[in-house]
């Protein structure tokens, strides 16, 4: 029995799209990690509470550039558009489903069922589609739950990374069954934990001076701030991150098979790789077209 062939990706990435993703990811790393990366004499250190706002204004512009670049085309050599009508329709359905799943566990020990859907969709539909889906689903869920604020661009970027990483996992065309579910569950758990850690970096500088044992101290050595950050994560968010990771594992193992099957069936039926062609209608059968027919007396 031969292994199934690779499914066509609705948003294959060209070189320019990969470059745009790499650029926004580098800026995102700086946006999240500037407290640890900034030198002691850096201007950012003197603006510990201003820098997150600067990045919050910059990230939406970069995310828009990435989405526009991915939408521009599949490859540098031309071809169908990166986000055609079928891709946009699938993106809208999955983003709405993710946005609807998030409020189901909001405020309950960090349980967020949308993570498992973002992981499975990124696995089937690829890193390009996954990044756009993760960012859009987080944006839609923020509108739905009233969670719009300076943290939203950071959440969109982090969720985009979660789905993008799932699309980069090995064996998309060969790995199936329990081994694939185990891989996705392990990745989902790690992604859920790391999501909480990097989102802590976004809010950590705001508590400077409130509690010296866990707060960011501008200009202190990286090692000392890392110790404080680890204590901050353990005391403030670990109780939320662990349930999120556990729920993602459970959902991947229990619902993974039918969801993966449905996503792959939808991808095959959509035929993203098939070019769209229009043909003139055939004339009616039984002789000349109606306009040329004559009646007998």
Coordinates of C-alpha atoms in Angstrom, one line a residue:
X1 CA 0.0 0.0 0.0
X2 CA 1.5 3.3 -1.1
X3 CA 1.7 6.3 1.2
X4 CA -0.7 9.2 0.5
X5 CA 0.8 11.9 -1.7
X6 CA 1.2 15.4 -0.4
X7 CA -1.9 17.6 -0.4
X8 CA -1.8 20.9 -2.2
X9 CA -1.3 23.8 0.1
X10 CA -3.7 26.7 -0.2
X11 CA -1.0 29.2 0.4
X12 CA 2.4 27.9 -0.7
X13 CA 5.2 30.2 0.3
X14 CA 7.6 31.8 -2.2
X15 CA 10.9 33.4 -1.5
X16 CA 9.5 36.8 -0.9
X17 CA 6.8 35.5 1.5
X18 CA 9.4 33.6 3.4
X19 CA 11.5 36.7 3.7
X20 CA 8.5 38.7 4.9
X21 CA 7.8 36.1 7.5
X22 CA 11.4 36.0 8.7
X23 CA 11.4 39.8 9.0
X24 CA 8.3 40.0 11.1
X25 CA 9.5 37.1 13.2
X26 CA 12.8 38.9 13.9
X27 CA 11.0 42.0 14.9
X28 CA 8.6 39.9 17.0
X29 CA 11.6 38.4 18.8
X30 CA 12.8 41.9 19.6
X31 CA 9.4 43.0 20.6
X32 CA 9.0 40.1 23.1
X33 CA 12.6 39.8 24.3
X34 CA 13.8 43.4 24.4
X35 CA 14.0 43.4 28.2
X36 CA 16.6 40.6 28.0
X37 CA 18.3 41.7 24.8
X38 CA 18.7 45.4 25.4
X39 CA 22.1 46.6 26.6
X40 CA 22.4 48.4 29.9
X41 CA 22.9 51.7 28.1
X42 CA 20.2 51.2 25.6
X43 CA 17.5 53.8 25.1
X44 CA 14.9 51.1 25.6
X45 CA 16.1 50.5 29.1
X46 CA 15.2 54.1 30.0
X47 CA 11.7 53.6 28.6
X48 CA 10.8 50.3 30.2
X49 CA 7.1 51.0 30.2
X50 CA 7.1 52.9 26.8
X51 CA 8.8 50.2 24.7
X52 CA 5.9 47.7 24.7
X53 CA 3.6 50.4 23.3
X54 CA 6.1 51.2 20.6
X55 CA 6.2 47.5 19.5
X56 CA 2.4 47.3 19.8
X57 CA 2.1 50.1 17.2
X58 CA 4.8 48.5 15.0
X59 CA 3.6 44.9 14.9
X60 CA 0.2 45.5 13.2
X61 CA 2.0 47.2 10.3
X62 CA 4.4 44.3 9.9
X63 CA 1.6 41.7 10.2
X64 CA -0.3 43.6 7.4
X65 CA 2.8 43.5 5.2
X66 CA 3.2 39.7 5.7
X67 CA -0.4 39.0 4.9
X68 CA -0.3 41.2 1.8
X69 CA 3.0 39.5 0.7
X70 CA 1.5 36.0 1.2
X71 CA -1.6 37.0 -0.7
X72 CA 0.4 38.4 -3.6
X73 CA 1.3 35.1 -5.2
X74 CA 2.3 31.5 -4.8
X75 CA 5.8 31.7 -6.3
X76 CA 8.1 34.2 -7.8
X77 CA 7.4 32.6 -11.2
X78 CA 3.7 33.5 -11.1
X79 CA 0.7 31.2 -10.9
X80 CA -2.5 31.4 -9.1
X81 CA -2.9 34.0 -6.3
X82 CA -1.7 33.0 -2.8
X83 CA -5.2 33.7 -1.3
X84 CA -7.8 33.0 -3.9
X85 CA -11.5 32.7 -3.3
X86 CA -11.3 29.1 -2.1
X87 CA -8.5 29.9 0.3
X88 CA -10.3 33.0 1.7
X89 CA -13.5 30.9 2.2
X90 CA -11.6 28.2 4.1
X91 CA -9.7 30.8 6.1
X92 CA -12.9 32.5 7.1
X93 CA -14.5 29.3 8.3
X94 CA -11.5 28.1 10.3
X95 CA -10.9 31.6 11.8
X96 CA -14.5 31.8 12.8
X97 CA -14.4 28.4 14.4
X98 CA -11.2 29.2 16.3
X99 CA -12.7 32.5 17.5
X100 CA -15.8 30.7 18.7
X101 CA -13.8 28.1 20.5
X102 CA -11.8 30.5 22.6
X103 CA -14.5 31.9 24.8
X104 CA -15.6 28.4 25.8
X105 CA -12.8 28.2 28.3
X106 CA -12.1 31.8 28.9
X107 CA -11.5 32.5 32.6
X108 CA -11.4 28.8 33.5
X109 CA -7.9 27.9 34.6
X110 CA -6.5 29.0 31.2
X111 CA -8.4 26.4 29.2
X112 CA -8.4 27.5 25.6
X113 CA -9.7 24.8 23.1
X114 CA -8.8 26.9 20.1
X115 CA -5.1 25.8 20.4
X116 CA -5.8 22.3 19.2
X117 CA -7.7 23.5 16.1
X118 CA -4.8 25.9 15.2
X119 CA -2.3 23.1 15.5
X120 CA -4.3 20.7 13.3
X121 CA -5.1 23.3 10.7
X122 CA -1.5 24.4 10.5
X123 CA -0.5 20.7 10.1
X124 CA -2.8 20.1 7.2
X125 CA -2.8 23.4 5.4
X126 CA 0.8 24.4 5.8
X127 CA 2.9 27.1 7.5
X128 CA 1.8 30.0 5.3
X129 CA -1.9 29.4 5.7
X130 CA -1.3 28.6 9.4
X131 CA 0.4 31.9 10.2
X132 CA -2.4 33.9 8.6
X133 CA -5.1 31.7 10.2
X134 CA -3.5 32.0 13.7
X135 CA -3.2 35.8 13.5
X136 CA -6.7 36.2 12.1
X137 CA -8.4 33.8 14.5
X138 CA -6.8 35.6 17.5
X139 CA -7.9 39.0 16.1
X140 CA -11.5 37.7 15.6
X141 CA -11.7 36.2 19.1
X142 CA -10.5 39.5 20.6
X143 CA -13.3 41.3 18.9
X144 CA -15.8 38.6 20.1
X145 CA -14.6 38.7 23.7
X146 CA -13.7 42.4 24.0
X147 CA -10.1 41.6 24.4
X148 CA -8.7 44.4 22.2
X149 CA -5.7 46.2 23.7
X150 CA -2.0 46.8 23.3
X151 CA -1.4 43.1 23.9
X152 CA -3.5 42.0 20.9
X153 CA -0.7 42.3 18.2
X154 CA 1.5 40.2 20.4
X155 CA -1.2 37.5 20.8
X156 CA -1.7 37.5 17.0
X157 CA 2.0 37.1 16.3
X158 CA 2.3 34.3 18.9
X159 CA -0.7 32.4 17.7
X160 CA 0.6 32.8 14.1
X161 CA 3.9 31.2 15.2
X162 CA 1.9 28.3 16.8
X163 CA 0.1 27.4 13.6
X164 CA 3.2 28.1 11.5
X165 CA 5.3 25.7 13.6
X166 CA 2.6 23.0 13.2
X167 CA 2.9 23.4 9.4
X168 CA 6.6 22.8 9.6
X169 CA 6.4 19.5 11.5
X170 CA 8.0 16.5 9.7
X171 CA 6.2 13.9 7.7
X172 CA 3.1 15.8 6.4
X173 CA 2.6 13.3 3.5
X174 CA 3.7 10.0 5.2
X175 CA 3.0 10.2 8.9
X176 CA -0.5 9.1 9.8
X177 CA -2.4 7.4 12.6
X178 CA -1.3 7.3 16.2
X179 CA 2.2 8.4 15.5
X180 CA 0.9 11.6 13.9
X181 CA -1.5 12.2 16.8
X182 CA 1.3 11.7 19.3
X183 CA 3.5 14.2 17.4
X184 CA 0.7 16.8 17.2
X185 CA -0.2 16.3 20.9
X186 CA 3.5 16.8 22.0
X187 CA 3.9 19.8 19.8
X188 CA 0.5 21.2 21.0
X189 CA 1.6 20.9 24.6
X190 CA 5.0 22.6 24.0
X191 CA 3.3 25.3 22.0
X192 CA 0.7 26.0 24.6
X193 CA 3.4 26.3 27.3
X194 CA 5.7 28.5 25.2
X195 CA 2.8 30.7 24.2
X196 CA 2.2 31.5 27.9
X197 CA 6.0 32.2 28.4
X198 CA 6.4 34.6 25.5
X199 CA 3.2 36.4 26.4
X200 CA 4.6 36.9 29.9
X201 CA 7.5 38.7 28.3
X202 CA 5.0 41.2 26.8
X203 CA 3.5 42.2 30.1
X204 CA 6.4 41.7 32.4
X205 CA 8.0 45.1 32.1
X206 CA 4.8 46.8 33.2
X207 CA 5.2 45.5 36.8
X208 CA 8.6 47.0 37.2
X209 CA 9.0 48.3 40.7
X210 CA 5.8 46.6 42.1
X211 CA 7.6 43.5 43.4
X212 CA 11.3 43.5 43.2
X213 CA 11.7 39.7 43.5
X214 CA 9.8 39.0 40.3
X215 CA 9.7 42.3 38.3
X216 CA 11.9 43.5 35.5
X217 CA 14.7 45.8 36.6
X218 CA 16.0 48.0 33.8
X219 CA 19.8 47.8 33.4
X220 CA 20.3 44.7 35.6
X221 CA 22.4 41.8 34.2
X222 CA 20.5 39.3 32.0
X223 CA 21.0 36.5 34.4
X224 CA 19.4 38.4 37.3
X225 CA 16.4 39.4 35.1
X226 CA 16.1 35.8 33.9
X227 CA 15.8 34.5 37.5
X228 CA 13.1 37.1 38.2
X229 CA 11.3 36.2 35.0
X230 CA 11.3 32.5 35.8
X231 CA 9.9 33.4 39.3
X232 CA 7.3 35.6 37.6
X233 CA 6.2 32.7 35.3
X234 CA 6.0 30.2 38.1
X235 CA 4.0 32.4 40.4
X236 CA 1.6 34.1 37.9
X237 CA 0.9 31.9 34.8
X238 CA 2.1 28.3 35.3
X239 CA -1.3 27.4 36.8
X240 CA -2.9 28.6 33.5
X241 CA -0.3 27.3 31.1
X242 CA -0.3 23.7 32.3
X243 CA -4.1 23.2 32.0
X244 CA -4.0 24.8 28.5
X245 CA -1.3 22.3 27.5
X246 CA -3.2 19.4 29.0
X247 CA -6.4 20.3 27.3
X248 CA -4.6 20.6 24.0
X249 CA -3.1 17.1 24.4
X250 CA -6.5 15.6 25.3
X251 CA -8.3 17.3 22.3
X252 CA -5.5 16.3 19.8
X253 CA -5.7 12.7 20.9
X254 CA -9.5 12.4 21.1
X255 CA -10.6 14.6 18.3
X256 CA -7.5 14.7 16.1
X257 CA -8.4 11.9 13.8
X258 CA -11.9 13.1 12.6
X259 CA -10.7 16.8 12.4
X260 CA -7.6 15.9 10.4
X261 CA -9.7 13.7 8.1
X262 CA -12.2 16.5 7.6
X263 CA -9.5 19.1 6.9
X264 CA -7.8 16.8 4.4
X265 CA -11.0 16.0 2.7
X266 CA -11.8 19.7 2.3
X267 CA -8.4 20.4 0.9
X268 CA -8.7 17.6 -1.7
X269 CA -12.2 18.8 -2.8
X270 CA -11.1 22.4 -3.0
X271 CA -8.3 21.4 -5.4
X272 CA -6.2 24.4 -4.6
X273 CA -3.5 23.4 -7.1
X274 CA -5.9 23.1 -10.0
X275 CA -5.9 26.2 -12.3
X276 CA -9.2 28.0 -12.9
X277 CA -10.3 28.0 -16.6
X278 CA -13.4 29.2 -18.2
X279 CA -14.8 27.6 -21.4
X280 CA -17.6 28.9 -23.7
X281 CA -20.9 27.1 -23.2
X282 CA -21.6 24.3 -25.7
X283 CA -24.5 24.9 -28.2
X284 CA -27.8 23.0 -27.5
X285 CA -28.0 19.5 -28.8
X286 CA -30.2 18.7 -31.7
X287 CA -29.0 21.1 -34.4
X288 CA -28.5 24.8 -34.6
X289 CA -28.8 27.2 -31.7
X290 CA -32.3 28.3 -30.8
X291 CA -31.7 31.8 -32.3
X292 CA -31.1 30.2 -35.7
X293 CA -34.0 27.7 -35.7
X294 CA -36.9 28.3 -38.1
X295 CA -40.4 27.1 -37.8
X296 CA -42.3 25.2 -40.5
X297 CA -45.8 26.3 -41.9

